[in-house]
PDB file of C-alpha atoms in Angstrom:
ATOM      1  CA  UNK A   1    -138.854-134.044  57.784  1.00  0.00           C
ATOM      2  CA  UNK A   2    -138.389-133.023  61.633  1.00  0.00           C
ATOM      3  CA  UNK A   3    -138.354-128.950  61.702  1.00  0.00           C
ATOM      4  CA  UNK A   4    -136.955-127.521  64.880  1.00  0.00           C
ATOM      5  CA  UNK A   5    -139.165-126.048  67.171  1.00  0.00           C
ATOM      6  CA  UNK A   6    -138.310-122.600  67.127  1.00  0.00           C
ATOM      7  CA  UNK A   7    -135.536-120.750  64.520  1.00  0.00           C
ATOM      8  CA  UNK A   8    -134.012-117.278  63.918  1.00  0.00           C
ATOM      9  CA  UNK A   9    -133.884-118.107  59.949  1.00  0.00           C
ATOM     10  CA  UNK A  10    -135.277-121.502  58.703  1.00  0.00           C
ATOM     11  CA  UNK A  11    -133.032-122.351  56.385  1.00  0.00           C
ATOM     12  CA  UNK A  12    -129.987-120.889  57.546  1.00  0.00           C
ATOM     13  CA  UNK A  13    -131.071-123.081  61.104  1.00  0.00           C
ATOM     14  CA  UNK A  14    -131.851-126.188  59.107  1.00  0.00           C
ATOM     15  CA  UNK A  15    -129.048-127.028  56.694  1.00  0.00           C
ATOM     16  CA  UNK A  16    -130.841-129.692  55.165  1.00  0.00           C
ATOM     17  CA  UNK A  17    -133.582-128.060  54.037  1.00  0.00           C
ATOM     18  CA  UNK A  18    -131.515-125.272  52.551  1.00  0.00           C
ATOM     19  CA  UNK A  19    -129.493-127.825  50.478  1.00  0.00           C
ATOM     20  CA  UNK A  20    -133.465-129.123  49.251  1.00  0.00           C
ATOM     21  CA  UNK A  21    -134.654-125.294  48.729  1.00  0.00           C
ATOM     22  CA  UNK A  22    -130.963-123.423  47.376  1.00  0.00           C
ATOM     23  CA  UNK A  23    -129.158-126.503  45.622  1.00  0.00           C
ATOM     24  CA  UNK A  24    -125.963-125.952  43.498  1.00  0.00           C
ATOM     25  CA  UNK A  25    -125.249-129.384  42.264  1.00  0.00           C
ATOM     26  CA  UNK A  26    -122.974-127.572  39.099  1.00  0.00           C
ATOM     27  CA  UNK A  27    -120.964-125.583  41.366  1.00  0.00           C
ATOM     28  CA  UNK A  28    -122.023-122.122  39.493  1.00  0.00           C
ATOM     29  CA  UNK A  29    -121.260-120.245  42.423  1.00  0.00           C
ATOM     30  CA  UNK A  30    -117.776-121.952  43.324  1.00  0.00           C
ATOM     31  CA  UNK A  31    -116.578-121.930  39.562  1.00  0.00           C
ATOM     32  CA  UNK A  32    -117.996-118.288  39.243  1.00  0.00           C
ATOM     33  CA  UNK A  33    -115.766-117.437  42.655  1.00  0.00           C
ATOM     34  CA  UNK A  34    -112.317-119.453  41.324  1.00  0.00           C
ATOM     35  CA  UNK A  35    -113.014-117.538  37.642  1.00  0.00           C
ATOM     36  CA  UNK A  36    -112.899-113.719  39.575  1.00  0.00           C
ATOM     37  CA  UNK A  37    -109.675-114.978  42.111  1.00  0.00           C
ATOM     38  CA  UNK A  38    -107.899-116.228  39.092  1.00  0.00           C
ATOM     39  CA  UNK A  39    -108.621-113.309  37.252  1.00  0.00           C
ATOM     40  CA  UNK A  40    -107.337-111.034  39.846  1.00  0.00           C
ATOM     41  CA  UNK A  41    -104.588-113.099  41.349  1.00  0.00           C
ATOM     42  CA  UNK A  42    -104.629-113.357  44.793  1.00  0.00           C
ATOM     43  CA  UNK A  43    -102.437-115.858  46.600  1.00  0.00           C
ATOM     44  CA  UNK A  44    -104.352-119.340  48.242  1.00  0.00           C
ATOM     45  CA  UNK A  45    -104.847-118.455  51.553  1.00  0.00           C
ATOM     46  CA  UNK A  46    -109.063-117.645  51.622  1.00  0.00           C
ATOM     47  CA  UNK A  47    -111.923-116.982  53.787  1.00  0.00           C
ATOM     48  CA  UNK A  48    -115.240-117.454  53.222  1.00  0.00           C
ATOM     49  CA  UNK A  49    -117.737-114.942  55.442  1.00  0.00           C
ATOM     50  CA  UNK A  50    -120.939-116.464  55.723  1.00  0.00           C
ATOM     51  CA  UNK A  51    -119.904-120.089  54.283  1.00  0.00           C
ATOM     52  CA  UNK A  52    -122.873-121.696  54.777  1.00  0.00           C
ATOM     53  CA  UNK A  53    -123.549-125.159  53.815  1.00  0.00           C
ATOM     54  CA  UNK A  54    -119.744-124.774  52.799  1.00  0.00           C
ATOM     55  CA  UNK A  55    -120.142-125.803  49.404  1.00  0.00           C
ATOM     56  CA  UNK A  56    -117.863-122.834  47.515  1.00  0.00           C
ATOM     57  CA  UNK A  57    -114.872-122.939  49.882  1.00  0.00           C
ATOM     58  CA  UNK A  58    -114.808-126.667  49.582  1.00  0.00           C
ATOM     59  CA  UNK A  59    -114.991-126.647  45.197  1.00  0.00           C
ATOM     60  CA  UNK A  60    -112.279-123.308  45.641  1.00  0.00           C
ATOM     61  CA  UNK A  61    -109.704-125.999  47.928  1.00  0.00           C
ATOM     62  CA  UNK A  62    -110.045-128.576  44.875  1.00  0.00           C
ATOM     63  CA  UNK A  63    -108.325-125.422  42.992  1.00  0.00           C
ATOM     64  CA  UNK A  64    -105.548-125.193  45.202  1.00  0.00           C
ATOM     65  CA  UNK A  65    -106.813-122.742  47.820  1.00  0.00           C
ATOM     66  CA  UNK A  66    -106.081-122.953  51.728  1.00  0.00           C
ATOM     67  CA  UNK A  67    -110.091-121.644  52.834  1.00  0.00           C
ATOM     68  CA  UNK A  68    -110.916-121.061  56.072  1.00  0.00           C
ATOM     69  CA  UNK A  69    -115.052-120.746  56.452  1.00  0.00           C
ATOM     70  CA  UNK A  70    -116.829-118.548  59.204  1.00  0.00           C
ATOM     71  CA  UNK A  71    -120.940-118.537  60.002  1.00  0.00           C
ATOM     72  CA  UNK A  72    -123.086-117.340  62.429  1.00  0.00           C
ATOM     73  CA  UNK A  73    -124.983-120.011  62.217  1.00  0.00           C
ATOM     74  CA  UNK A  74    -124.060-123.382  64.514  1.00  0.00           C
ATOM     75  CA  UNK A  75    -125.931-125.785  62.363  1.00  0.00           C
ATOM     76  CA  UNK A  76    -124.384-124.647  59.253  1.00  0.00           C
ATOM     77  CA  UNK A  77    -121.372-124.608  60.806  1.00  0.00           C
ATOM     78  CA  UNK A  78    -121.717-128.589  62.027  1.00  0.00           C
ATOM     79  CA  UNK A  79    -123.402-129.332  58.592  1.00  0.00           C
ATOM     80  CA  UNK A  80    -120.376-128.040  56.734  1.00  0.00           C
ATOM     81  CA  UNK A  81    -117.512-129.677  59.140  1.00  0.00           C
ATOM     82  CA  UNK A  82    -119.080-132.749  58.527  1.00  0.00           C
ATOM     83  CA  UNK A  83    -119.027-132.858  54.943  1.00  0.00           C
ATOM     84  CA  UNK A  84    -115.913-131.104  54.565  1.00  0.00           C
ATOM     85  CA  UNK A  85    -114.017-132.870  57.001  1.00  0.00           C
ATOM     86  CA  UNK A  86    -110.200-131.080  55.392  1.00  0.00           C
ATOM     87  CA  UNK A  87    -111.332-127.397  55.945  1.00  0.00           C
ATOM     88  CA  UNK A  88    -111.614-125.687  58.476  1.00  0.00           C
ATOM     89  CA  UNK A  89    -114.798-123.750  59.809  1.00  0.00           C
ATOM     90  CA  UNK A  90    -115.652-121.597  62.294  1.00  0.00           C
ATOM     91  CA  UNK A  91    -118.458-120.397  64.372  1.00  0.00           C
ATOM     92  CA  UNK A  92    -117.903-116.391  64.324  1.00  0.00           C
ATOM     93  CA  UNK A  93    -120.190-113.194  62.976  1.00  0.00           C
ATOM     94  CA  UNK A  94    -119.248-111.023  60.591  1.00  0.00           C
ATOM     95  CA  UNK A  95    -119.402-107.931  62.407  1.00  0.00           C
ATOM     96  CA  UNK A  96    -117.266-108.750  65.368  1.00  0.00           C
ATOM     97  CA  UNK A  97    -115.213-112.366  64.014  1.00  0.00           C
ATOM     98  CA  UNK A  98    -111.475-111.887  64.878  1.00  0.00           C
ATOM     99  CA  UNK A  99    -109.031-114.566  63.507  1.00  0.00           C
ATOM    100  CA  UNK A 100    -105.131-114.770  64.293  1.00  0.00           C
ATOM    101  CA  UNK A 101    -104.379-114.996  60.788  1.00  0.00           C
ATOM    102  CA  UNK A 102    -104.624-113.006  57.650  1.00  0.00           C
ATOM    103  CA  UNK A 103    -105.631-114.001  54.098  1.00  0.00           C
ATOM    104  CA  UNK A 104    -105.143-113.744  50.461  1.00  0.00           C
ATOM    105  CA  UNK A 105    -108.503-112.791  49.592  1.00  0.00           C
ATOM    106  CA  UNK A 106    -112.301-112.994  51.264  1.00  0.00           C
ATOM    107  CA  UNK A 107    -115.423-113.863  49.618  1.00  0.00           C
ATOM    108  CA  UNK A 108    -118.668-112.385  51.105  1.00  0.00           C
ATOM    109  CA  UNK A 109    -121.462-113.668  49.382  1.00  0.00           C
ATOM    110  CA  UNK A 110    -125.264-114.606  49.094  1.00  0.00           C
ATOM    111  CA  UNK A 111    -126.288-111.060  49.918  1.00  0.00           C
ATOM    112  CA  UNK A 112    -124.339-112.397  53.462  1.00  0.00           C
ATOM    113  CA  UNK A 113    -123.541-108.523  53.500  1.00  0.00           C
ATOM    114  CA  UNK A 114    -126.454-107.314  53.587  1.00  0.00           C
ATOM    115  CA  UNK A 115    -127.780-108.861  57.337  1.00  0.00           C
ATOM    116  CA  UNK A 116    -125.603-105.314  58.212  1.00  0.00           C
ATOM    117  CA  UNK A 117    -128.629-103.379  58.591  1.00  0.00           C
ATOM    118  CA  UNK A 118    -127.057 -99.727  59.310  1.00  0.00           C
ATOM    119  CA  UNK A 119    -124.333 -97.234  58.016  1.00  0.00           C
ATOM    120  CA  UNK A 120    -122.016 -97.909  60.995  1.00  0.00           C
ATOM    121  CA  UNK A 121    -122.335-102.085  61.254  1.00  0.00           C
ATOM    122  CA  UNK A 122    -121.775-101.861  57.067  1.00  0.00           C
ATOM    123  CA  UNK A 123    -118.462 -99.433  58.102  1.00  0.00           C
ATOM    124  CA  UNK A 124    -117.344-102.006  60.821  1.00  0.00           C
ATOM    125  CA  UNK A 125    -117.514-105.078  59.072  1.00  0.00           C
ATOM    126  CA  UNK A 126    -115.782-103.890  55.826  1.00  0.00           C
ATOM    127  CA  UNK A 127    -113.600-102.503  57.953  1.00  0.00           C
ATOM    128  CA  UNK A 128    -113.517-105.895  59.654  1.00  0.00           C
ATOM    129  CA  UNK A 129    -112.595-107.623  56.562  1.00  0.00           C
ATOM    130  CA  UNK A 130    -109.908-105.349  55.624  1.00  0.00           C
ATOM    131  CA  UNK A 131    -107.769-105.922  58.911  1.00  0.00           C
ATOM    132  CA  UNK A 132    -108.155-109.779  58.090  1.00  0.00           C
ATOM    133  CA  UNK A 133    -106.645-109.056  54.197  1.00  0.00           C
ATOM    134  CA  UNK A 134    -102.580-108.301  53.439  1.00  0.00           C
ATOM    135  CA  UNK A 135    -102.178-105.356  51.639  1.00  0.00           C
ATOM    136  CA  UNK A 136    -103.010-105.960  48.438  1.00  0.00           C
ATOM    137  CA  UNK A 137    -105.395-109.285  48.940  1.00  0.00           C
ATOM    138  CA  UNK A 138    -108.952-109.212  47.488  1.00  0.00           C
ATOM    139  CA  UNK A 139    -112.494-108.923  48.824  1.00  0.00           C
ATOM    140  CA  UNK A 140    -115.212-110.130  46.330  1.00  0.00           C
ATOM    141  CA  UNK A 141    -118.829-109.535  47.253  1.00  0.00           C
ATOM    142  CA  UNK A 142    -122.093-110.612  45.754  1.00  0.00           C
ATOM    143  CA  UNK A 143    -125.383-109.052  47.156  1.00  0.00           C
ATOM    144  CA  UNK A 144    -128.689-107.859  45.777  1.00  0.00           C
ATOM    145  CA  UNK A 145    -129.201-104.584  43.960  1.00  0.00           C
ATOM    146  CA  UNK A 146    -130.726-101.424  45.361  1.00  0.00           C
ATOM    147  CA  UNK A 147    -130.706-100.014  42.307  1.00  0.00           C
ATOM    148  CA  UNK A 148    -132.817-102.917  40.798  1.00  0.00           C
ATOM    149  CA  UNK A 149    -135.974-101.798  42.446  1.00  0.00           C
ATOM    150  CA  UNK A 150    -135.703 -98.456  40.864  1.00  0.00           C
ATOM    151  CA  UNK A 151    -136.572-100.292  37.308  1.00  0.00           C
ATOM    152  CA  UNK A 152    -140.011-101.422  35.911  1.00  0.00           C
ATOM    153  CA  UNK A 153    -138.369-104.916  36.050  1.00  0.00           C
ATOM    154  CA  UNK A 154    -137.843-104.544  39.441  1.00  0.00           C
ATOM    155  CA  UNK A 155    -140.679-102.831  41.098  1.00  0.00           C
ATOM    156  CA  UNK A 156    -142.942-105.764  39.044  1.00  0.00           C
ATOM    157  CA  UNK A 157    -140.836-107.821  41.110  1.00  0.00           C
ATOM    158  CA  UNK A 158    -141.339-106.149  44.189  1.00  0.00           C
ATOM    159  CA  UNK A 159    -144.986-106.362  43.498  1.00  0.00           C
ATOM    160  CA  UNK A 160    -145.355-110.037  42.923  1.00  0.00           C
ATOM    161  CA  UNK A 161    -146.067-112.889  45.623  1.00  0.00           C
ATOM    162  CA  UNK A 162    -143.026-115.074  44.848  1.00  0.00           C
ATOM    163  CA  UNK A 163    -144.098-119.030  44.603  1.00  0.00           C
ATOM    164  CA  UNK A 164    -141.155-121.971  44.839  1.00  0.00           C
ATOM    165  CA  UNK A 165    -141.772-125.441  45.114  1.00  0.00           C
ATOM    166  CA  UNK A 166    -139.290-128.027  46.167  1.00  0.00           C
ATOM    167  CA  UNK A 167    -139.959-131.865  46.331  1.00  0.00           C
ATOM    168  CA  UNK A 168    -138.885-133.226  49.463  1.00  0.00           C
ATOM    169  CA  UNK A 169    -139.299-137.109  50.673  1.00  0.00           C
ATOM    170  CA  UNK A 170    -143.000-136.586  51.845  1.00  0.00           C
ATOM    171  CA  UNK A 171    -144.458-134.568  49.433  1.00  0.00           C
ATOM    172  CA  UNK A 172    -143.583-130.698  48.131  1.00  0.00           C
ATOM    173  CA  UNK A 173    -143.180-128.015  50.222  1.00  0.00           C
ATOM    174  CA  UNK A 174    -144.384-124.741  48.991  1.00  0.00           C
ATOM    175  CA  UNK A 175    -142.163-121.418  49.877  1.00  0.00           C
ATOM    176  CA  UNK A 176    -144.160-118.429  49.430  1.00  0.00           C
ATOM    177  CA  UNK A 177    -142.385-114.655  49.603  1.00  0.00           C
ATOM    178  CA  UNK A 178    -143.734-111.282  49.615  1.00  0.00           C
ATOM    179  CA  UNK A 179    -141.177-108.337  49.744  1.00  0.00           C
ATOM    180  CA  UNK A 180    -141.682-104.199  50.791  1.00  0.00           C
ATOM    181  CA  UNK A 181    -139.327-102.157  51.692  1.00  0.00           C
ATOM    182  CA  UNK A 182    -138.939 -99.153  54.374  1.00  0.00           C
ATOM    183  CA  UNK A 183    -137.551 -96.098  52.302  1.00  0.00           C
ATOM    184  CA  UNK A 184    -136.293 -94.361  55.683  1.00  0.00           C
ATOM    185  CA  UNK A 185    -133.598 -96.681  56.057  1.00  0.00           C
ATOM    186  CA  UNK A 186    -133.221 -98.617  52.710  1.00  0.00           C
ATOM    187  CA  UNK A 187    -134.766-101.986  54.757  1.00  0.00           C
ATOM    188  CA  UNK A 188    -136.045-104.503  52.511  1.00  0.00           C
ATOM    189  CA  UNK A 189    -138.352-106.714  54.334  1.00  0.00           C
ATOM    190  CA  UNK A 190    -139.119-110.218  53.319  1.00  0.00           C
ATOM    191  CA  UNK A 191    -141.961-112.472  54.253  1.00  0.00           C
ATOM    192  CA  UNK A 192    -141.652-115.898  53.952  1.00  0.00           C
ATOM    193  CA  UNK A 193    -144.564-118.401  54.031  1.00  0.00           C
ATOM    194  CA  UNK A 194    -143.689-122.118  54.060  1.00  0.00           C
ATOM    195  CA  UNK A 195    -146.458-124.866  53.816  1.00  0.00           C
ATOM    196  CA  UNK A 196    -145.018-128.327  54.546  1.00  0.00           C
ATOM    197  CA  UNK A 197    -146.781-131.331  53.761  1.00  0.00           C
ATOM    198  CA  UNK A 198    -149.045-132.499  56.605  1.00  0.00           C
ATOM    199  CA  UNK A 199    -147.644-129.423  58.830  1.00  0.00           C
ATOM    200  CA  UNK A 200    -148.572-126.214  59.975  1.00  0.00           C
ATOM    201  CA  UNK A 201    -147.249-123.164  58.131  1.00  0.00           C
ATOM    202  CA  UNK A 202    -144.437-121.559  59.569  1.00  0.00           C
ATOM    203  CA  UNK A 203    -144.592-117.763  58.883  1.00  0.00           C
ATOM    204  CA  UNK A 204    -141.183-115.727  59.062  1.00  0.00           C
ATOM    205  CA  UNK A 205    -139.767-112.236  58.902  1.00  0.00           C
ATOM    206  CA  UNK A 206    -136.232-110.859  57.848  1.00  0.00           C
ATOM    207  CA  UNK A 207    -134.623-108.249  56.536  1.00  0.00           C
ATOM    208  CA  UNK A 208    -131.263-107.033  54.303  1.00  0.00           C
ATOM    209  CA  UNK A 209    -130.274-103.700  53.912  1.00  0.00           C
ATOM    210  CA  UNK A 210    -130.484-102.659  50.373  1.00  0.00           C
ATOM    211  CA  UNK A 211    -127.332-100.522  48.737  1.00  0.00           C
ATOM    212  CA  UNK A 212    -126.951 -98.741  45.859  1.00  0.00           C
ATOM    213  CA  UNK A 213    -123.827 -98.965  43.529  1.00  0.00           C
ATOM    214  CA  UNK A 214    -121.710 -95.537  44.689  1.00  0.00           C
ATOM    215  CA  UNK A 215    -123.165 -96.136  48.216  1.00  0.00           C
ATOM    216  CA  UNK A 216    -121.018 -99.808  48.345  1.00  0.00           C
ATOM    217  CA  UNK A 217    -118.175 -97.759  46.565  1.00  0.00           C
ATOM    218  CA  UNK A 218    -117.912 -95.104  49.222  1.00  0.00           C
ATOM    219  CA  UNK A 219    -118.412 -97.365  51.878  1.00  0.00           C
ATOM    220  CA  UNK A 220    -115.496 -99.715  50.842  1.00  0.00           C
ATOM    221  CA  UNK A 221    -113.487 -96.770  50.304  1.00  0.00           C
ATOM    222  CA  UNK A 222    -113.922 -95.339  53.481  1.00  0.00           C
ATOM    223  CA  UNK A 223    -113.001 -99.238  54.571  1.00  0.00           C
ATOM    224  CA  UNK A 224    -109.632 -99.168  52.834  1.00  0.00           C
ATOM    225  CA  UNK A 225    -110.344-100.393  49.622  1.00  0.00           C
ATOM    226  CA  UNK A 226    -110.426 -99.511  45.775  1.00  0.00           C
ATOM    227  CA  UNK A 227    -112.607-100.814  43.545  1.00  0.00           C
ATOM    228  CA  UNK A 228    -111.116-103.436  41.192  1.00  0.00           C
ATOM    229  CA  UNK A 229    -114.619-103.919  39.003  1.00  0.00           C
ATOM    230  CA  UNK A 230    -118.096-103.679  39.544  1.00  0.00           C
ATOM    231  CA  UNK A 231    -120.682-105.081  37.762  1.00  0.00           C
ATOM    232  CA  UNK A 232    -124.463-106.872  37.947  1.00  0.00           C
ATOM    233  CA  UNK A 233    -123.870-109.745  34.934  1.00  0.00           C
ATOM    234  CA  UNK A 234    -123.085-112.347  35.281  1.00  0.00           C
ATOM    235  CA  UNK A 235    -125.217-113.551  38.514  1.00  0.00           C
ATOM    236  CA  UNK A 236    -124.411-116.643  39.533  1.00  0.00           C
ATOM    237  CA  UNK A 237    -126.620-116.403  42.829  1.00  0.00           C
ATOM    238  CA  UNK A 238    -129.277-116.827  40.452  1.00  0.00           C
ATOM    239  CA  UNK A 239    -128.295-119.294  37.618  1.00  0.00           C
ATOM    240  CA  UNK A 240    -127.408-116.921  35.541  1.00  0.00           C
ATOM    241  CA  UNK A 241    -123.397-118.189  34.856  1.00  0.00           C
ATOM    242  CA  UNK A 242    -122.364-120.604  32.316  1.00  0.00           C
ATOM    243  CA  UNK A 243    -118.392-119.492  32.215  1.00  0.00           C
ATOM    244  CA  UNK A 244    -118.913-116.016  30.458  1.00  0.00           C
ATOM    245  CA  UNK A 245    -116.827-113.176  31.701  1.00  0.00           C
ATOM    246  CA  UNK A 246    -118.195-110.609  29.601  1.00  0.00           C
ATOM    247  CA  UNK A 247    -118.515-108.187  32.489  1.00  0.00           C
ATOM    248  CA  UNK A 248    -122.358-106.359  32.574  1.00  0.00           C
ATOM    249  CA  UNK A 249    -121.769-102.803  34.022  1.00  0.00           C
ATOM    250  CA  UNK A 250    -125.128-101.546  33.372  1.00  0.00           C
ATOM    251  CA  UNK A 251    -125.505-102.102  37.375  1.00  0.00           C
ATOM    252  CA  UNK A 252    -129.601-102.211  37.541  1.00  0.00           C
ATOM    253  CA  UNK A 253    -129.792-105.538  37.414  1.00  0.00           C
ATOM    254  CA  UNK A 254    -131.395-108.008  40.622  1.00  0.00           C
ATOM    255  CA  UNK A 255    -127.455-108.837  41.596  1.00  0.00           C
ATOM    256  CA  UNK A 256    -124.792-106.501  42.102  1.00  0.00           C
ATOM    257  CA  UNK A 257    -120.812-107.966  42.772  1.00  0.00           C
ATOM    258  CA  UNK A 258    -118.304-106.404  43.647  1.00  0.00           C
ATOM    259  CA  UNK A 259    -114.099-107.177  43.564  1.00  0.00           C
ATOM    260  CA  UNK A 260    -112.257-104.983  45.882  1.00  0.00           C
ATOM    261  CA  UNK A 261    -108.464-104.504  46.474  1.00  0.00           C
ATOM    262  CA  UNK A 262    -107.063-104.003  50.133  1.00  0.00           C
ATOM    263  CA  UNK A 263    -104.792-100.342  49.763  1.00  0.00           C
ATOM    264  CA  UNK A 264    -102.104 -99.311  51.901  1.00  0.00           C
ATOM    265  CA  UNK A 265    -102.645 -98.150  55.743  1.00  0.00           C
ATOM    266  CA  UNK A 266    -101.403 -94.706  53.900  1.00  0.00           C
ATOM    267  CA  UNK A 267    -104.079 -94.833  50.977  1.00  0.00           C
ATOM    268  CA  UNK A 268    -107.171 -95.370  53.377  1.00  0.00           C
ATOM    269  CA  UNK A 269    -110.570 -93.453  53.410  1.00  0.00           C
ATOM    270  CA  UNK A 270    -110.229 -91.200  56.282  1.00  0.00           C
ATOM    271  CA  UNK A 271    -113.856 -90.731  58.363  1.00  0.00           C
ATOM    272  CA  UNK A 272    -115.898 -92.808  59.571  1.00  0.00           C
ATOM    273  CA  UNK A 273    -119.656 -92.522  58.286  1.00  0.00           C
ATOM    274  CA  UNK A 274    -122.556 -93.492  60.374  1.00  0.00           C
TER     275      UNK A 274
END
């Protein structure tokens, strides 16, 4: 397998690998997504922030949706077109995207949110993504869990050197993570180390921003939004969905998701907090 010679994120750079090393082949995450938008009744018309490989928007249009599908990322963007030659994607960020149309509801997930590393990009993009809804549509988001790490569970986890192993044609490739994370500004950093067969390693760094359950809620209020439900069960992101919608509110858990309704100009947070 050819690896590109330099990359900003491997696997968001090289869609093929990411379909190896994140595969969905039962559509959890697409059936979880139609579930929540039937459940709180938008209309068809859909974006997708951060589509990736494109696989949700393109089970969500077999349901009758109209998606539209935005990344930052060219080669996810080509990867995706390709496949899904009847939708539409786009080559556009999340913090400054700006589309002539509006929609019925957005869908932000894969902790896509969380590449918003500060108070003020977090503001702007929600704020983003409530220009782009009619009044009324329905923001769904799905993102890890700040308040995860503040558990036993989680600060084991945090702890751990994180081993996955995926077969590809030439042998397995072996993904190695550690994680920390810089208090000051809620940064959780991520180290990735990825041994191919009969290749160097490749070493990489990124980051999310971590938030906490009433953080997200006064953010998305100060965005224009109320807070349909929030809970951390059940986590489709990872495997943890098999068509239950017994919601879990305990809200410690690794995921946190979130479905938001767009309020009237009139009913929006007032000051902006950076």
């Amino acid at each position: 397998m050819e690896l590109p010679s330099n990359f900003s994120n491997l696997l968001h750079d090289y869609p093929q690998l990411y379909d190896h090393v994140i595969p969905d082949p039962d559509q959890a995450m697409g059936r979880f997504l139609h579930g929540l938008l039937e459940q709180f009744a938008p209309g068809p018309r859909l974006l997708d922030v951060g589509c990736g490989l494109g696989r949700e928007i393109a089970y969500l249009q077999t349901q009758g949706y109209q998606p539209l599908g935005i990344d930052s990322s060219a080669a996810m963007i080509e990867w995706a077109s390709q496949r899904n030659p009847s939708v539409r994607f786009v080559q556009a960020s999340q913090q400054n995207f700006a589309l002539d149309c509006t929609f019925d509801a957005i869908i932000c997930v894969g902790s896509t949110l969380l590449y918003n590393l500060t108070n003020a990009e977090l503001l702007g993009t929600l704020r983003r993504f409530r220009q782009h809804l009619v009044e009324g549509g329905v923001l769904v988001l799905d993102m890890r869990n700040a308040a995860f790490f503040l558990t036993e569970a989680g600060q084991r986890w945090l702890r751990q050197e994180h081993r996955e192993e995926t077969e590809l044609a030439n042998g397995t490739l072996v993904g190695l993570t550690r994680f920390d994370i810089t208090p000051s500004t809620q940064i959780l950093e991520r180290y990735y180390t990825w041994l191919f067969p009969d290749q160097p390693a490749l070493h990489e760094h990124l980051q999310h921003r971590l938030l906490f359950p009433q953080e997200l809620g006064l953010l998305l209020q100060l965005a224009g939004f109320g807070i349909e439900v929030m809970f951390d069960e059940p986590a489709p992101h990872i495997g943890a969905f098999a068509g239950d919608w017994t919601f879990g509110q305990s809200l410690f858990g690794r995921r946190l998701q979130v479905v938001a309704r767009a309020l009237p100009s009139s009913s929006q947070g007032a000051t902006a907090w950076s």
